[in-house]
mmCIF file of C-alpha atoms and ligand atoms in Angstrom:
data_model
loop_
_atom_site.group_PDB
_atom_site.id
_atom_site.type_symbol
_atom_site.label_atom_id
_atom_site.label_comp_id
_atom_site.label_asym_id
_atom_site.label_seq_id
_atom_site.Cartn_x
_atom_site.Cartn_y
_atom_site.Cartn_z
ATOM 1 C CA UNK A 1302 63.712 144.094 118.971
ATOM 2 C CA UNK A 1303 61.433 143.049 115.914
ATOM 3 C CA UNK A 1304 59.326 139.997 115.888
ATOM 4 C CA UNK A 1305 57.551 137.884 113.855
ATOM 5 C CA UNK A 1306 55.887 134.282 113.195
ATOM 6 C CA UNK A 1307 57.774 132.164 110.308
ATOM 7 C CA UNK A 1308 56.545 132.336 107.158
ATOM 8 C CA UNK A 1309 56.933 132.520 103.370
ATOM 9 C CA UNK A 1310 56.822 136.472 103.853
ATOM 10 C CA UNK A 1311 59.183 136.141 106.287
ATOM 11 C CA UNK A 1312 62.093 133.642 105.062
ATOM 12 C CA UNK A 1313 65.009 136.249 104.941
ATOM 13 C CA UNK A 1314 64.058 137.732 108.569
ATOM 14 C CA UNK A 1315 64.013 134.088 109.567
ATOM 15 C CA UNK A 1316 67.401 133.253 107.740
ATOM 16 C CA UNK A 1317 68.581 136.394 109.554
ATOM 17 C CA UNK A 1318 67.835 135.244 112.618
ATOM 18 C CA UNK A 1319 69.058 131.957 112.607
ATOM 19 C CA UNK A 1320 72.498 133.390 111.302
ATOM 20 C CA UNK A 1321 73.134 135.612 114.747
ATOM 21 C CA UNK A 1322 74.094 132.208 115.923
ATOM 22 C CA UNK A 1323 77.755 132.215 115.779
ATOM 23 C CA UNK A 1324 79.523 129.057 114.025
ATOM 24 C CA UNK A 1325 82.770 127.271 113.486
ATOM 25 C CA UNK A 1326 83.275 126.637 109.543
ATOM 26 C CA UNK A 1327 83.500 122.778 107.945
ATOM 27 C CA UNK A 1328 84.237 121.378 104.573
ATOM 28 C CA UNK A 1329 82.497 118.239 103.928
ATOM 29 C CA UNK A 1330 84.264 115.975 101.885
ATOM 30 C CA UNK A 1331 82.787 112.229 100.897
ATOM 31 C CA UNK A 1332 83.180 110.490 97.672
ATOM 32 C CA UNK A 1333 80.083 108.863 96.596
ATOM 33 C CA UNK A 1334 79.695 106.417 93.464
ATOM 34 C CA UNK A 1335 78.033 108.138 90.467
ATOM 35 C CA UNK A 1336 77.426 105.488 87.684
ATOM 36 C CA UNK A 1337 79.999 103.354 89.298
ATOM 37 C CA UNK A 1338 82.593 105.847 89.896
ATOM 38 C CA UNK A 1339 84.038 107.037 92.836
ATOM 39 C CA UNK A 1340 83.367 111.126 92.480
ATOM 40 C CA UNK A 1341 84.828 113.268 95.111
ATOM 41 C CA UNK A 1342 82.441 116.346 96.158
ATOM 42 C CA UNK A 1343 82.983 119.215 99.016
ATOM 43 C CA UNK A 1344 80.937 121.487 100.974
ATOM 44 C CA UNK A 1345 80.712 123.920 102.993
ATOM 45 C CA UNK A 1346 79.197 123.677 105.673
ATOM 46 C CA UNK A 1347 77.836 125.881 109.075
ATOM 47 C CA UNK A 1348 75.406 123.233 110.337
ATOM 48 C CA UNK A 1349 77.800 120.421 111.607
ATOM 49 C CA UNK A 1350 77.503 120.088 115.337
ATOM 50 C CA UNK A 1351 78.376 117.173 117.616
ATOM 51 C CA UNK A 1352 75.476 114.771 119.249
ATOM 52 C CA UNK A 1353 76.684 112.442 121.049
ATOM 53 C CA UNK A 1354 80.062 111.352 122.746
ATOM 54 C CA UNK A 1355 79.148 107.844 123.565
ATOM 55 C CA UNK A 1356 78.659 105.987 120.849
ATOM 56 C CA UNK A 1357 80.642 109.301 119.209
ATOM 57 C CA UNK A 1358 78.076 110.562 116.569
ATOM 58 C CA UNK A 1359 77.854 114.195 114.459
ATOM 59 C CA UNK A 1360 75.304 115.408 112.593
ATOM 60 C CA UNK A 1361 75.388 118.015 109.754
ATOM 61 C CA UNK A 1362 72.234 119.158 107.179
ATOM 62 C CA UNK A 1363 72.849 119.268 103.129
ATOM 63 C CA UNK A 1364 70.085 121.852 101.752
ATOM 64 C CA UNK A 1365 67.956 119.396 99.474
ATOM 65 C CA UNK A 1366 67.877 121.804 96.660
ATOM 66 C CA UNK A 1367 71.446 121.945 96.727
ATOM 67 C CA UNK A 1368 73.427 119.750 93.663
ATOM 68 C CA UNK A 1369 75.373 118.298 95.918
ATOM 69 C CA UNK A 1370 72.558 116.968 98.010
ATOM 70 C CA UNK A 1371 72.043 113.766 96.508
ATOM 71 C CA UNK A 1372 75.834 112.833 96.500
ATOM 72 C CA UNK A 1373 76.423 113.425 100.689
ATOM 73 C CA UNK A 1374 73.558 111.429 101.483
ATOM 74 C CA UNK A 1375 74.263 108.277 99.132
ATOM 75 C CA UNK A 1376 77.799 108.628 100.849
ATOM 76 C CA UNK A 1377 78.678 105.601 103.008
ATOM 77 C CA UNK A 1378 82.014 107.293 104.355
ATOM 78 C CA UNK A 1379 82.311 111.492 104.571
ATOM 79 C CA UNK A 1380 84.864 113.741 106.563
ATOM 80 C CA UNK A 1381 84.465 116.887 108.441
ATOM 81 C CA UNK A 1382 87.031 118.938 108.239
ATOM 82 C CA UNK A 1383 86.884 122.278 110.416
ATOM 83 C CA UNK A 1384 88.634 125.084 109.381
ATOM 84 C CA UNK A 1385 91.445 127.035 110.484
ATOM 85 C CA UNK A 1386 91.321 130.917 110.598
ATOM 86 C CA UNK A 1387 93.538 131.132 107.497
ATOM 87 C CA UNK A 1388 91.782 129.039 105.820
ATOM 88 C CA UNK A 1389 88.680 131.672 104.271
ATOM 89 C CA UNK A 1390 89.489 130.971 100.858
ATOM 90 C CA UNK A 1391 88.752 127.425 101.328
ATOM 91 C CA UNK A 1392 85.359 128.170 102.536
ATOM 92 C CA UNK A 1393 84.222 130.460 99.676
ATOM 93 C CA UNK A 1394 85.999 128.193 96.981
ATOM 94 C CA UNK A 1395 83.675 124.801 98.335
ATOM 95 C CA UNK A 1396 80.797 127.270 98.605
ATOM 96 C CA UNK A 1397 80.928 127.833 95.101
ATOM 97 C CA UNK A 1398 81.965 124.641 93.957
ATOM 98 C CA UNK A 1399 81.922 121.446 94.823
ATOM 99 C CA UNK A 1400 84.281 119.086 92.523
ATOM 100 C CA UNK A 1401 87.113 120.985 91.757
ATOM 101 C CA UNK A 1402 89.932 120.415 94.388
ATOM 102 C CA UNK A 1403 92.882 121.052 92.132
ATOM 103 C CA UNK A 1404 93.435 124.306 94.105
ATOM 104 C CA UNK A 1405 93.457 122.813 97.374
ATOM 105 C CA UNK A 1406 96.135 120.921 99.202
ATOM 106 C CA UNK A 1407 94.067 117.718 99.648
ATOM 107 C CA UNK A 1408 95.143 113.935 99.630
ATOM 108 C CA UNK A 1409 92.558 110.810 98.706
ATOM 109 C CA UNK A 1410 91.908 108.115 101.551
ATOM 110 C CA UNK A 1411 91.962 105.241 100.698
ATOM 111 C CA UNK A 1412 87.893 104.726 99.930
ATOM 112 C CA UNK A 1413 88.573 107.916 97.486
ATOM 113 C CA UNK A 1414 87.699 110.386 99.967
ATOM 114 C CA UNK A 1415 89.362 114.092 99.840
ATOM 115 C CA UNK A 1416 91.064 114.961 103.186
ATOM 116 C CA UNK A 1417 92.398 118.550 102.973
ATOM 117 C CA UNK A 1418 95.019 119.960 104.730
ATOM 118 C CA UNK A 1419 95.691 122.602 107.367
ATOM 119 C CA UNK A 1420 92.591 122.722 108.738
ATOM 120 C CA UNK A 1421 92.063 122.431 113.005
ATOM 121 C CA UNK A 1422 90.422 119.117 113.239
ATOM 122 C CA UNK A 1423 89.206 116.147 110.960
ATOM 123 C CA UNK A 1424 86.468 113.611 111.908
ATOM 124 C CA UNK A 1425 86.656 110.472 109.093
ATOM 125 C CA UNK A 1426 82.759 109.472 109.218
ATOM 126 C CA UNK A 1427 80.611 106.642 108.185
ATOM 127 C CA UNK A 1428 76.807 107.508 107.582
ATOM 128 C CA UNK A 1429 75.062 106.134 110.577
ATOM 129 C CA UNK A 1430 71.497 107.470 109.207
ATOM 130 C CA UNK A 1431 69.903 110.212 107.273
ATOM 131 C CA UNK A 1432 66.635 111.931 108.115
ATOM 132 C CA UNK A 1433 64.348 114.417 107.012
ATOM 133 C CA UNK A 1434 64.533 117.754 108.321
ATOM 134 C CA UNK A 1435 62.265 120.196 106.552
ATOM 135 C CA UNK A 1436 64.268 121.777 103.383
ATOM 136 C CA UNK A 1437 67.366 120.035 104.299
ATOM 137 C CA UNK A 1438 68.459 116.104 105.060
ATOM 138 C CA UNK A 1439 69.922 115.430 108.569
ATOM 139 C CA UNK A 1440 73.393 113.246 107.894
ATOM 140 C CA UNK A 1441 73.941 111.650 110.984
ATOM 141 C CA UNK A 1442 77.327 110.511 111.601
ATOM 142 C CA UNK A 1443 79.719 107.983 113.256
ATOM 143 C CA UNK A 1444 83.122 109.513 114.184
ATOM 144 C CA UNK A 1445 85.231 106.358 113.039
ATOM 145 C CA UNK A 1446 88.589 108.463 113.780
ATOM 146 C CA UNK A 1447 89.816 112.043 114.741
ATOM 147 C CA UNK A 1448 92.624 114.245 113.741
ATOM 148 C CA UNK A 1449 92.993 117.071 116.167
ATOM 149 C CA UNK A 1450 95.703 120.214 115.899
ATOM 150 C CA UNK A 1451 96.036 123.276 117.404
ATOM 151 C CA UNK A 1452 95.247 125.763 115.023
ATOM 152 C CA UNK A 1453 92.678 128.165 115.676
ATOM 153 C CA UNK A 1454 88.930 127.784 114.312
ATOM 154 C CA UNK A 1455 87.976 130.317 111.680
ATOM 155 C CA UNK A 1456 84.275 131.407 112.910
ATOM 156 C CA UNK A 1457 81.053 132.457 111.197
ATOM 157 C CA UNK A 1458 77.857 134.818 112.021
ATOM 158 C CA UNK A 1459 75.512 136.955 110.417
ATOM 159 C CA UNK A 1460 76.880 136.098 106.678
ATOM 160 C CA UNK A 1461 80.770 137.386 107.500
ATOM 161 C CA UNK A 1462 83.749 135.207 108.334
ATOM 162 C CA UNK A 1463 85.657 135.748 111.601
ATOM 163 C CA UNK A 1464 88.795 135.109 113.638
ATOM 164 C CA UNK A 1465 88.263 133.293 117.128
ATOM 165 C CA UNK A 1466 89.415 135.600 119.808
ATOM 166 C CA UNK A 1467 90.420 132.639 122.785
ATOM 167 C CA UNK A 1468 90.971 133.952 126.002
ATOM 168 C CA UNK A 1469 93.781 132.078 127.618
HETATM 169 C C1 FMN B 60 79.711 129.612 105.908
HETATM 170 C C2 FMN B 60 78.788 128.783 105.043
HETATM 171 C C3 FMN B 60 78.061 127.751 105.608
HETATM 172 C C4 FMN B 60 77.191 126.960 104.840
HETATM 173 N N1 FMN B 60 76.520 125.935 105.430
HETATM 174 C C5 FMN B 60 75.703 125.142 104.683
HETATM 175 C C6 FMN B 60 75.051 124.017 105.271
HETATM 176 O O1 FMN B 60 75.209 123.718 106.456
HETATM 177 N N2 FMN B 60 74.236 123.276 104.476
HETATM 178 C C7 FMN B 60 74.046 123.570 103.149
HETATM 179 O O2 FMN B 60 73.287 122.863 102.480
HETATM 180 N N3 FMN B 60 74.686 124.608 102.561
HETATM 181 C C8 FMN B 60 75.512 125.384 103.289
HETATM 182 N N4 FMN B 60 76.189 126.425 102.690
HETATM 183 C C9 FMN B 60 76.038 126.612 101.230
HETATM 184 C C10 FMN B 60 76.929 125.626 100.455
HETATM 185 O O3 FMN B 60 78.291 125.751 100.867
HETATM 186 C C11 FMN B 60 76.905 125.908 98.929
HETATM 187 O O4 FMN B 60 77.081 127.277 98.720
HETATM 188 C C12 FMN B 60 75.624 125.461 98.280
HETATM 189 O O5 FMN B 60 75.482 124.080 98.441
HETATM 190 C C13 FMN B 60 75.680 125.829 96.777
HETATM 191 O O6 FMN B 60 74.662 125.204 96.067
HETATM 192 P P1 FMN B 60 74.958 123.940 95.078
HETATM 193 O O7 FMN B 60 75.350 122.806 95.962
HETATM 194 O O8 FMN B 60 73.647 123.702 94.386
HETATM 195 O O9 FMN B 60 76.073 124.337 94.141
HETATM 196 C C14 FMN B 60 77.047 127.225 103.451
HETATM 197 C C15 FMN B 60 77.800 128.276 102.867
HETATM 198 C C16 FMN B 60 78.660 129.037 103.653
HETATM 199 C C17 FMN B 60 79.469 130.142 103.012
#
């Protein structure tokens, strides 16, 4: 076992260690206005996880020196989408880019947001509040409806995508 005390000298150990957690695997989708325009943006995402079943709230954490930052938290409605196993390429496309969707079976709610399809579940949000949390802002979110299949999750740890193995 190694160990150490956080700190600048140690921000990849810490990264490290933080990523033996094992995730599911969202795209966040919202569609913010920039200069008065409705702009669609994506991201993926490791940090959603749910808070609180009554009233039904989510949280997930945008990196504040990402691009995209800005746009998720100025976002009044967002949606979660969690992915399916087959659905890798998704991942690694809205980890490299966020705008360009013309790849991706998608269709546009009607406030302009992207909902993409084939993935297990989608949660249609509206901001409830956003904190700070260190590097990163803390969305916090009100599940206004869910869309549940039964596909399996695709699944995340220590920086490599993986299939779910359920036990039945
Ligand atoms: C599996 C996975 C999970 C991720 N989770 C998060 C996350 O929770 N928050 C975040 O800010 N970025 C996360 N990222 C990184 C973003 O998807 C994206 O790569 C980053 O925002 C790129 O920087 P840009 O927005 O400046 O282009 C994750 C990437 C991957 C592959």
């Amino acid at each position: 076992m190694k160990s150490f005390s956080p700190g600048p000298e140690h921000a990849l150990e810490l990264r490290a260690a933080l990523g033996t957690f094992p995730t599911g695997v969202t795209v966040i989708t919202a569609a913010p206005p920039v200069k008065g325009k409705v702009t669609p943006v994506a991201m993926t995402a490791n940090s959603f996880t749910s808070v609180s079943l009554n009233p039904p709230l989510i949280l997930w954490c945008p990196a504040q020196i990402s691009a995209r930052h800005d746009a998720f938290v100025n976002a009044v409605q967002f949606s979660v989408h969690i992915l399916a196993e087959d659905q890798r390429a998704v991942a690694q496309h809205f980890a490299r880019c966020g705008d360009d969707f013309s790849a991706i079976p998608h269709h546009i709610d009607p406030h302009g947001v992207p909902h993409l399809d084939g993935c297990v579940t989608r949660l249609d949000c509206t901001t409830e509040q956003v904190m700070d949390g260190g590097d990163h802002s803390i969305i916090l979110g009100r599940v206004q409806s869910a869309h549940v299949t039964d596909a399996r999750p695709l699944a995340f740890c220590t920086g490599r995508f993986s299939d779910v193995r359920v036990d039945t």
